[in-house]
mmCIF file of C-alpha atoms and ligand atoms in Angstrom:
data_model
loop_
_atom_site.group_PDB
_atom_site.id
_atom_site.type_symbol
_atom_site.label_atom_id
_atom_site.label_comp_id
_atom_site.label_asym_id
_atom_site.label_seq_id
_atom_site.Cartn_x
_atom_site.Cartn_y
_atom_site.Cartn_z
ATOM 1 C CA MET A 1 -7.813 -21.118 3.981
ATOM 2 C CA SER A 2 -9.183 -17.872 2.697
ATOM 3 C CA ILE A 3 -7.063 -16.578 -0.169
ATOM 4 C CA GLN A 4 -7.373 -12.813 -0.486
ATOM 5 C CA ARG A 5 -5.816 -10.042 -2.545
ATOM 6 C CA THR A 6 -4.823 -6.732 -1.060
ATOM 7 C CA PHE A 7 -3.446 -3.461 -2.394
ATOM 8 C CA VAL A 8 -0.181 -2.120 -0.990
ATOM 9 C CA MET A 9 1.642 1.092 -1.870
ATOM 10 C CA ILE A 10 5.131 2.164 -0.802
ATOM 11 C CA LYS A 11 4.683 5.916 -0.432
ATOM 12 C CA PRO A 12 7.068 8.644 -1.712
ATOM 13 C CA ASP A 13 9.032 8.788 1.563
ATOM 14 C CA GLY A 14 9.573 5.010 1.473
ATOM 15 C CA VAL A 15 10.850 5.217 -2.118
ATOM 16 C CA ARG A 16 13.062 8.247 -1.325
ATOM 17 C CA ARG A 17 14.571 6.390 1.621
ATOM 18 C CA ASN A 18 15.444 3.333 -0.513
ATOM 19 C CA LEU A 19 13.123 0.998 1.416
ATOM 20 C CA ILE A 20 11.519 -0.694 -1.619
ATOM 21 C CA GLY A 21 13.588 -3.887 -1.469
ATOM 22 C CA GLU A 22 13.415 -4.160 2.306
ATOM 23 C CA ILE A 23 9.633 -3.837 2.327
ATOM 24 C CA ILE A 24 8.946 -6.218 -0.558
ATOM 25 C CA SER A 25 11.321 -8.715 0.999
ATOM 26 C CA ARG A 26 9.286 -8.775 4.224
ATOM 27 C CA PHE A 27 6.110 -9.720 2.367
ATOM 28 C CA GLU A 28 7.861 -12.399 0.328
ATOM 29 C CA LYS A 29 9.560 -13.923 3.379
ATOM 30 C CA ARG A 30 6.208 -14.077 5.151
ATOM 31 C CA GLY A 31 4.937 -16.338 2.356
ATOM 32 C CA LEU A 32 2.756 -13.816 0.576
ATOM 33 C CA LYS A 33 2.881 -13.568 -3.236
ATOM 34 C CA ILE A 34 3.449 -10.366 -5.189
ATOM 35 C CA ILE A 35 1.047 -10.773 -8.128
ATOM 36 C CA GLY A 36 1.232 -7.197 -9.454
ATOM 37 C CA LEU A 37 3.950 -4.567 -9.199
ATOM 38 C CA LYS A 38 4.547 -1.106 -10.693
ATOM 39 C CA MET A 39 6.231 2.200 -9.941
ATOM 40 C CA VAL A 40 4.161 5.279 -10.774
ATOM 41 C CA LYS A 41 4.049 8.987 -10.123
ATOM 42 C CA ILE A 42 0.481 9.661 -8.989
ATOM 43 C CA ASP A 43 -1.248 12.674 -10.552
ATOM 44 C CA ARG A 44 -3.686 14.855 -8.643
ATOM 45 C CA PRO A 45 -6.939 13.369 -10.010
ATOM 46 C CA THR A 46 -5.743 9.842 -9.165
ATOM 47 C CA ALA A 47 -4.665 10.946 -5.676
ATOM 48 C CA GLU A 48 -8.086 12.513 -5.069
ATOM 49 C CA ARG A 49 -9.772 9.311 -6.211
ATOM 50 C CA LEU A 50 -7.574 7.125 -4.000
ATOM 51 C CA TYR A 51 -8.160 9.282 -0.928
ATOM 52 C CA GLU A 52 -11.823 10.130 -1.666
ATOM 53 C CA GLU A 53 -12.861 9.165 1.871
ATOM 54 C CA HIS A 54 -10.540 11.809 3.373
ATOM 55 C CA LYS A 55 -11.940 14.686 1.277
ATOM 56 C CA GLY A 56 -12.945 17.509 3.613
ATOM 57 C CA LYS A 57 -10.545 16.492 6.385
ATOM 58 C CA SER A 58 -8.070 19.084 7.650
ATOM 59 C CA PHE A 59 -5.063 17.179 6.298
ATOM 60 C CA PHE A 60 -6.509 16.422 2.827
ATOM 61 C CA GLU A 61 -4.407 18.990 0.907
ATOM 62 C CA GLU A 62 -1.259 17.959 2.762
ATOM 63 C CA LEU A 63 -2.023 14.302 1.974
ATOM 64 C CA ILE A 64 -2.534 14.984 -1.749
ATOM 65 C CA SER A 65 0.655 17.021 -2.064
ATOM 66 C CA TYR A 66 2.656 14.361 -0.168
ATOM 67 C CA ILE A 67 1.384 11.415 -2.216
ATOM 68 C CA THR A 68 2.041 13.263 -5.499
ATOM 69 C CA SER A 69 5.517 14.447 -4.390
ATOM 70 C CA GLY A 70 7.450 11.550 -5.920
ATOM 71 C CA PRO A 71 7.124 8.031 -7.292
ATOM 72 C CA VAL A 72 5.284 5.319 -5.357
ATOM 73 C CA VAL A 73 5.459 1.546 -5.737
ATOM 74 C CA CYS A 74 2.074 -0.158 -6.107
ATOM 75 C CA MET A 75 1.555 -3.847 -5.473
ATOM 76 C CA VAL A 76 -1.136 -6.449 -5.338
ATOM 77 C CA ILE A 77 -0.357 -9.094 -2.750
ATOM 78 C CA GLU A 78 -2.093 -12.435 -2.516
ATOM 79 C CA GLY A 79 -2.198 -14.973 0.283
ATOM 80 C CA ASP A 80 -4.188 -16.551 3.102
ATOM 81 C CA GLU A 81 -6.075 -13.725 4.883
ATOM 82 C CA ALA A 82 -3.780 -11.267 3.063
ATOM 83 C CA VAL A 83 -5.804 -8.156 4.008
ATOM 84 C CA SER A 84 -5.462 -8.519 7.778
ATOM 85 C CA VAL A 85 -2.018 -10.180 7.667
ATOM 86 C CA VAL A 86 -0.580 -7.255 5.664
ATOM 87 C CA ARG A 87 -2.282 -4.649 7.878
ATOM 88 C CA LYS A 88 -0.699 -6.295 10.935
ATOM 89 C CA MET A 89 2.700 -6.309 9.222
ATOM 90 C CA ILE A 90 2.551 -2.580 8.422
ATOM 91 C CA GLY A 91 1.358 -1.478 11.890
ATOM 92 C CA ASN A 92 -0.782 1.405 13.134
ATOM 93 C CA THR A 93 -1.378 4.489 10.899
ATOM 94 C CA ASP A 94 0.422 6.522 13.555
ATOM 95 C CA PRO A 95 3.904 4.984 13.554
ATOM 96 C CA LYS A 96 4.422 6.072 17.166
ATOM 97 C CA GLU A 97 1.721 3.530 18.073
ATOM 98 C CA ALA A 98 3.113 0.825 15.744
ATOM 99 C CA PRO A 99 5.094 -1.877 17.536
ATOM 100 C CA PRO A 100 8.733 -2.535 16.595
ATOM 101 C CA GLY A 101 8.825 -5.355 14.079
ATOM 102 C CA THR A 102 6.085 -3.770 12.000
ATOM 103 C CA ILE A 103 7.093 -1.764 8.909
ATOM 104 C CA ARG A 104 5.909 1.568 10.307
ATOM 105 C CA GLY A 105 7.192 0.647 13.773
ATOM 106 C CA ASP A 106 10.649 0.110 12.314
ATOM 107 C CA TYR A 107 10.860 2.851 9.659
ATOM 108 C CA ALA A 108 8.563 5.776 10.487
ATOM 109 C CA LEU A 109 7.678 8.307 13.156
ATOM 110 C CA SER A 110 5.323 10.664 11.326
ATOM 111 C CA LYS A 111 1.578 10.031 10.962
ATOM 112 C CA ALA A 112 1.589 11.998 7.702
ATOM 113 C CA GLU A 113 4.687 10.384 6.164
ATOM 114 C CA ASN A 114 4.200 6.802 7.221
ATOM 115 C CA VAL A 115 6.069 4.929 4.438
ATOM 116 C CA ILE A 116 3.366 2.529 3.308
ATOM 117 C CA HIS A 117 -0.340 2.036 2.686
ATOM 118 C CA ALA A 118 -2.363 -1.172 2.707
ATOM 119 C CA SER A 119 -6.105 -1.681 2.197
ATOM 120 C CA ASP A 120 -8.136 -2.139 5.371
ATOM 121 C CA SER A 121 -10.843 -4.421 3.886
ATOM 122 C CA GLU A 122 -11.365 -6.697 0.890
ATOM 123 C CA GLU A 123 -13.868 -4.227 -0.535
ATOM 124 C CA LYS A 124 -11.347 -1.361 -0.338
ATOM 125 C CA ALA A 125 -8.640 -3.630 -1.753
ATOM 126 C CA LYS A 126 -10.779 -4.228 -4.856
ATOM 127 C CA ARG A 127 -11.429 -0.522 -5.273
ATOM 128 C CA GLU A 128 -7.829 0.554 -4.720
ATOM 129 C CA MET A 129 -6.224 -2.115 -6.933
ATOM 130 C CA SER A 130 -8.621 -1.251 -9.752
ATOM 131 C CA ILE A 131 -7.278 2.331 -9.717
ATOM 132 C CA PHE A 132 -3.770 1.111 -10.543
ATOM 133 C CA PHE A 133 -4.046 -2.338 -12.157
ATOM 134 C CA LYS A 134 -5.987 -3.982 -14.951
ATOM 135 C CA GLU A 135 -6.936 -7.595 -14.244
ATOM 136 C CA GLU A 136 -4.581 -8.771 -17.030
ATOM 137 C CA GLU A 137 -1.625 -7.066 -15.319
ATOM 138 C CA LEU A 138 -1.914 -9.464 -12.370
ATOM 139 C CA VAL A 139 -0.242 -12.849 -12.492
ATOM 140 C CA THR A 140 -1.681 -15.891 -10.752
ATOM 141 C CA PRO A 141 0.425 -17.891 -8.260
ATOM 142 C CA LEU A 142 0.071 -20.828 -10.659
ATOM 143 C CA ALA A 143 1.785 -18.795 -13.389
ATOM 144 C CA GLN A 144 4.603 -18.020 -10.922
ATOM 145 C CA VAL A 145 5.146 -21.746 -10.259
ATOM 146 C CA HIS A 146 5.752 -22.345 -13.969
ATOM 147 C CA MET A 147 7.983 -19.289 -14.448
HETATM 148 P P1 PCG B 201 -3.176 5.643 5.245
HETATM 149 O O1 PCG B 201 -2.434 4.705 4.379
HETATM 150 O O2 PCG B 201 -3.864 5.132 6.467
HETATM 151 O O3 PCG B 201 -4.239 6.459 4.370
HETATM 152 C C1 PCG B 201 -4.689 7.718 4.828
HETATM 153 C C2 PCG B 201 -3.475 8.564 5.017
HETATM 154 O O4 PCG B 201 -3.716 9.856 5.472
HETATM 155 C C3 PCG B 201 -2.607 7.966 6.118
HETATM 156 O O5 PCG B 201 -2.081 6.757 5.694
HETATM 157 C C4 PCG B 201 -1.609 9.088 6.298
HETATM 158 O O6 PCG B 201 -0.606 9.102 5.285
HETATM 159 C C5 PCG B 201 -2.511 10.303 6.085
HETATM 160 N N1 PCG B 201 -2.841 10.911 7.361
HETATM 161 C C6 PCG B 201 -3.547 10.383 8.395
HETATM 162 N N2 PCG B 201 -3.641 11.261 9.394
HETATM 163 C C7 PCG B 201 -2.975 12.359 8.986
HETATM 164 C C8 PCG B 201 -2.717 13.630 9.581
HETATM 165 O O7 PCG B 201 -3.126 13.912 10.703
HETATM 166 N N3 PCG B 201 -1.991 14.515 8.831
HETATM 167 C C9 PCG B 201 -1.549 14.227 7.568
HETATM 168 N N4 PCG B 201 -0.844 15.135 6.885
HETATM 169 N N5 PCG B 201 -1.764 13.038 6.987
HETATM 170 C C10 PCG B 201 -2.465 12.133 7.692
#
């Protein structure tokens, strides 16, 4: 067993299309634990920080205006090999390449507006979750057992 934490964000198009419950439900049914959850409207400085690695790319401005266009739902998800398990569940960045059964494969067609984000490594997960969550905002699975 290798328990990991990963950062997941339902993007503005996912929120607008009322997919919050459907998406969270998939992670819970898989056996993963939601240990942090919040809805936020991302401001421009935060968006630029989150997407730092894409600065300079042709679609950067489009990406920033999309991600700041409406509320997003941020989560920290914990479970065995959570980083790769969640990435497999969301499917390829380009939804046209994402198999049916994955979140993007079922709910998206556009590479720009692809419903959901999940960290692609443990290192990135740490960086991304620290942008949105303080350590004390995360609950441990043990706390959930006693709730
Ligand atoms: P994600 O979660 O992989 O993080 C980077 C994001 O950049 C990606 O999702 C897409 O939302 C976005 N992205 C990737 N390629 C393109 C593109 O060609 N055009 C636009 N507008 N956005 C893109």
